[in-house]
C-alpha positions as a Markdown table, in Angstrom:
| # | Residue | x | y | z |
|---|---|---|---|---|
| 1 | Unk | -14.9 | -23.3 | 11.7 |
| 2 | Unk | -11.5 | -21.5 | 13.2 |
| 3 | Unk | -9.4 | -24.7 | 11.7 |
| 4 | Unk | -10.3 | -23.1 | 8.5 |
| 5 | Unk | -9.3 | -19.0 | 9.4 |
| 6 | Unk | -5.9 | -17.9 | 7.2 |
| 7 | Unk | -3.8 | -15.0 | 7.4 |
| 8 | Unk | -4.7 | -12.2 | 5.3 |
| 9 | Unk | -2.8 | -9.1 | 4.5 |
| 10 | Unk | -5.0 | -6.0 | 3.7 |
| 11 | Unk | -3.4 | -3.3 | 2.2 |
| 12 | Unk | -3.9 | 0.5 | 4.4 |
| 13 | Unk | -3.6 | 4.0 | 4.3 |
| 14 | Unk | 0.4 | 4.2 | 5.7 |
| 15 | Unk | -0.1 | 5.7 | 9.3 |
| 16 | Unk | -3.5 | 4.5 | 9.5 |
| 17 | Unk | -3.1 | 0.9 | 10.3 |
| 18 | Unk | -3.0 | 0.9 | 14.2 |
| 19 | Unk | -6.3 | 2.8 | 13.5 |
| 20 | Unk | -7.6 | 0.5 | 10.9 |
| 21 | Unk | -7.0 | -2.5 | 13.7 |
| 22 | Unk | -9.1 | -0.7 | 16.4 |
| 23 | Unk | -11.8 | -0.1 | 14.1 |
| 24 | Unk | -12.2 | -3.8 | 12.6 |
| 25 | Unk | -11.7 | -5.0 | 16.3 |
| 26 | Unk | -14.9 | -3.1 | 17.0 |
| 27 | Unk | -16.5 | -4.2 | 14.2 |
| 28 | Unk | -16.0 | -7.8 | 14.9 |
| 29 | Unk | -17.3 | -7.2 | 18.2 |
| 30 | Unk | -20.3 | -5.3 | 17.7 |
| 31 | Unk | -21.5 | -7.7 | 14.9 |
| 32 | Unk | -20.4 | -10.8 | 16.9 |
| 33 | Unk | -17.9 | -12.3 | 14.2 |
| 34 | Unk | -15.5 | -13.3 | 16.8 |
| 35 | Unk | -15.7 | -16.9 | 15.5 |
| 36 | Unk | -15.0 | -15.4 | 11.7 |
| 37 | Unk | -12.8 | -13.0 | 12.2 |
| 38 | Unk | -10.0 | -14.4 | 14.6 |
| 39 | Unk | -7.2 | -12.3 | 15.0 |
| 40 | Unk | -6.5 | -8.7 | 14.0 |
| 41 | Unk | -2.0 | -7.4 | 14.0 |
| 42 | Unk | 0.2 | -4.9 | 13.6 |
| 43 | Unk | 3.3 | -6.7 | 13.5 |
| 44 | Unk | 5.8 | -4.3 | 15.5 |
| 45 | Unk | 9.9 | -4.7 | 16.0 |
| 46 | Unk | 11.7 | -2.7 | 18.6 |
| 47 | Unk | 14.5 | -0.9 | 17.2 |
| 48 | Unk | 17.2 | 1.0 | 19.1 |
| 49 | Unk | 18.0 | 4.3 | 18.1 |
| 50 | Unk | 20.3 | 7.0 | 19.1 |
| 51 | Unk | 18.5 | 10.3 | 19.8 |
| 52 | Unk | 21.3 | 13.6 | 21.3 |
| 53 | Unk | 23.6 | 10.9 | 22.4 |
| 54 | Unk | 21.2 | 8.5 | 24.2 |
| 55 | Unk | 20.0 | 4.8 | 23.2 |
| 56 | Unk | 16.2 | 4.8 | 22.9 |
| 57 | Unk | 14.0 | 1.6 | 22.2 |
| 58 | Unk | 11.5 | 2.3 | 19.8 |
| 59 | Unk | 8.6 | -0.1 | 18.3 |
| 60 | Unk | 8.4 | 0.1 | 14.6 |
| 61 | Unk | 6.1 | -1.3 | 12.2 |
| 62 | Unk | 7.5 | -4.4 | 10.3 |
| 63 | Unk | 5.4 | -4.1 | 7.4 |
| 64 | Unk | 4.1 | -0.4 | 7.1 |
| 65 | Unk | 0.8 | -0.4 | 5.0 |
| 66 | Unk | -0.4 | -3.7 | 5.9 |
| 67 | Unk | -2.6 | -5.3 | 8.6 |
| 68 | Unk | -2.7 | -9.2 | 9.2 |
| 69 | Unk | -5.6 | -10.7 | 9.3 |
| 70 | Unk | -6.7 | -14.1 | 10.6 |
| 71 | Unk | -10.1 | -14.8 | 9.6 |
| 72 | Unk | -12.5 | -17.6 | 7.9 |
| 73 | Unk | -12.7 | -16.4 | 4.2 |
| 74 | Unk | -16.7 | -15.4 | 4.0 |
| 75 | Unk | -18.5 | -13.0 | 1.8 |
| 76 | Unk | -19.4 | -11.5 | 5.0 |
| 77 | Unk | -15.6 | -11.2 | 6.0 |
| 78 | Unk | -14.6 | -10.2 | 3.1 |
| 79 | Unk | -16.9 | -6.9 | 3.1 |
| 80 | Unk | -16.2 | -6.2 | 7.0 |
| 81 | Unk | -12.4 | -5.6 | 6.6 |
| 82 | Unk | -12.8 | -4.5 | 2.5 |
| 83 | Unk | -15.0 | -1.6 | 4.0 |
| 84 | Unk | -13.1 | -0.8 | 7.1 |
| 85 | Unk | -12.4 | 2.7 | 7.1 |
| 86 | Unk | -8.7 | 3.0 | 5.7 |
| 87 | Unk | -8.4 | 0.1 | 4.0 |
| 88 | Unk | -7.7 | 0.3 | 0.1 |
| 89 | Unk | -7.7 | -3.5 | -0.3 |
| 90 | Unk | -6.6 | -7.5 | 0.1 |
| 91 | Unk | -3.3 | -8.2 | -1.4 |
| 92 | Unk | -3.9 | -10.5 | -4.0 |
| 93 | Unk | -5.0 | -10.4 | -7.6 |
| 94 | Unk | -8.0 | -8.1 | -8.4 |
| 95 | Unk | -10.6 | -8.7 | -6.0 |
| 96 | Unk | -9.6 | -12.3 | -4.9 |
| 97 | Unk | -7.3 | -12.9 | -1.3 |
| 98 | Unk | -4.6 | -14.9 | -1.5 |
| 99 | Unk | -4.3 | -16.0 | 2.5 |
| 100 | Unk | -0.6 | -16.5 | 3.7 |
| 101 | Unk | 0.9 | -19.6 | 3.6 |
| 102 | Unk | 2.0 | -21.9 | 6.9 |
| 103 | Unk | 5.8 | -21.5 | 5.9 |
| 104 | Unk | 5.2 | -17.5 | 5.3 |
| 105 | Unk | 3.4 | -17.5 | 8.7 |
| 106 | Unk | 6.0 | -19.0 | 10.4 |
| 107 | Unk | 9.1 | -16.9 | 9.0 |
| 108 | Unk | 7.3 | -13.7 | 9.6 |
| 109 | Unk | 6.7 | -14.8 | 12.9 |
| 110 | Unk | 3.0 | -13.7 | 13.1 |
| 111 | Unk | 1.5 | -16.8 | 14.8 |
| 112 | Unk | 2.7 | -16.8 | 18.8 |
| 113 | Unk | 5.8 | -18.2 | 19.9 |
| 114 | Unk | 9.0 | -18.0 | 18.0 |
| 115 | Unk | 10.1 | -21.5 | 16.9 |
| 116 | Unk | 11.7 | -23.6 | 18.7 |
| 117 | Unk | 15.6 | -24.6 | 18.0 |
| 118 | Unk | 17.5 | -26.8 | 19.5 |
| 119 | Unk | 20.6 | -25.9 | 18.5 |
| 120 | Unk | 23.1 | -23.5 | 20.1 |
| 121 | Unk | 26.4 | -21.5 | 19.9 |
| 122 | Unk | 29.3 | -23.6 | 19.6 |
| 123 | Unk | 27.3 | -26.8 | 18.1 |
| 124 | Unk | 28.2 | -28.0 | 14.7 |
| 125 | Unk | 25.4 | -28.2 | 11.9 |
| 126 | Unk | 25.3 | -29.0 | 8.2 |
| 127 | Unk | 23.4 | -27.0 | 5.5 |
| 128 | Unk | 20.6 | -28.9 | 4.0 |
| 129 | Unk | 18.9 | -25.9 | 1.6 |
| 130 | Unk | 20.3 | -22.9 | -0.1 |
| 131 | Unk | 24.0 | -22.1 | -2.1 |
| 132 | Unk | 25.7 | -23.7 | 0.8 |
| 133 | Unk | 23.9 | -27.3 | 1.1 |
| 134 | Unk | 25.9 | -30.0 | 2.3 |
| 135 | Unk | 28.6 | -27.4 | 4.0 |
| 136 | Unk | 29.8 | -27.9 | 7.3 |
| 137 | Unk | 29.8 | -25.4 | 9.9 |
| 138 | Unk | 29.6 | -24.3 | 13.6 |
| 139 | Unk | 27.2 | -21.7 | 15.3 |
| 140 | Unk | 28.8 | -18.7 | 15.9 |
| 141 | Unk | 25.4 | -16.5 | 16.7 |
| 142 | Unk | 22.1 | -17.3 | 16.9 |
| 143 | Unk | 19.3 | -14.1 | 16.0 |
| 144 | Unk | 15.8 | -15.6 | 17.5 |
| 145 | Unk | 14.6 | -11.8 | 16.0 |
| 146 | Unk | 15.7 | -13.0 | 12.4 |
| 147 | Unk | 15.5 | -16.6 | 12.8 |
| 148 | Unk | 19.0 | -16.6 | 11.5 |
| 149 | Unk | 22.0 | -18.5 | 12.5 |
| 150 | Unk | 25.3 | -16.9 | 11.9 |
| 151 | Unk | 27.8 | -19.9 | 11.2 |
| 152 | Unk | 31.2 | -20.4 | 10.2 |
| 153 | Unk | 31.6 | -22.4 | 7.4 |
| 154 | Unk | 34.4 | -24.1 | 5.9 |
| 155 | Unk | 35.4 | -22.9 | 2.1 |
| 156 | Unk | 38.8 | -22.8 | 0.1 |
| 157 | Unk | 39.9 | -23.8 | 3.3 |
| 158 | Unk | 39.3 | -20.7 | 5.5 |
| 159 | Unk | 36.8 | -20.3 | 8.0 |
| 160 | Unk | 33.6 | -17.7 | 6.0 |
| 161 | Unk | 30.6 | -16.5 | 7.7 |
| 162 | Unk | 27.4 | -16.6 | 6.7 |
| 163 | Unk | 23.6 | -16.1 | 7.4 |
| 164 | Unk | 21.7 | -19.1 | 7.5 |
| 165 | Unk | 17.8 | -19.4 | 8.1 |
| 166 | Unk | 16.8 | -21.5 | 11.0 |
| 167 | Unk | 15.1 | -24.1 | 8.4 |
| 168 | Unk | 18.2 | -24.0 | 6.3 |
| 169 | Unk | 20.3 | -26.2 | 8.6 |
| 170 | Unk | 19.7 | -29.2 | 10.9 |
| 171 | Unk | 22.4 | -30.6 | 13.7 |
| 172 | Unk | 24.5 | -32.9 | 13.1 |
């Protein structure tokens, strides 16, 4: 039955969603549903700030307002996180889910594991989606964070960077 969970996005209270997780965690637990309702995030970021002079890692939510949900759509799992204290809703039209797709999974960067790359700074690759297909460049940075490359590419004959998704480009 888990081949069949997708990720949900339910729509919270802003502040409450840490809270929100803890209480469908216990939910799922106390009503056995472990095997419906799969996985429960917060999708956090560190950022550094500067506080008085010093460089301080914080976490921040990514999406503030919104809990990710991996479950098996049921009537049943619909009403557990629907009526979870501080949730207003699914995002979707009226009362219907629309569960996350595999490519918007994997650019969040939800599921476990980043994605793997085999390309590195210094190699050349070419474009193969976006404004810049079929351009030529080389890696200048890679952001695993962003799942962006930073390459320079070759236009009006000067070297121009830009920022290139990971699935944007392939090594040539």
């Amino acid at each position: 039955m888990s081949e069949n969970a997708k990720w949900y996005v339910a729509h919270t209270y802003s502040g409450y969603e840490n809270k929100v997780k803890a209480n469908m965690e216990k939910i799922v637990t106390n009503r056995g549903m472990e095997d419906i309702i799969l996985d429960i995030k917060v999708p956090m970021e560190d950022r550094v700030e500067i506080k008085n002079g010093k460089r301080k890692v914080v976490q921040r939510k990514i999406f503030p307002g919104y809990v990710l949900v991996k479950m098996v759509m049921t009537d049943e799992s619909w009403y557990v996180v629907r009526n979870t204290r501080g949730v207003t809703g699914f995002v979707g039209p009226g009362s219907k889910p629309v569960p996350l797709s595999d490519d918007e999974v994997r650019k969040m960067g939800i599921e476990d594991g980043l994605p793997r790359i085999d390309i590195s700074v210094g190699e050349k690759i070419k474009v193969i989606s976006g404004p810049f297909e079929n351009f030529v460049g080389s890696v200048e940075e890679v952001h695993m964070d962003k799942q962006t490359f930073k390459v320079l590419i070759d236009m009006f004959g000067r070297e121009t960077p830009v920022e290139l998704d990971f699935i944007q480009v392939e090594k040539m």
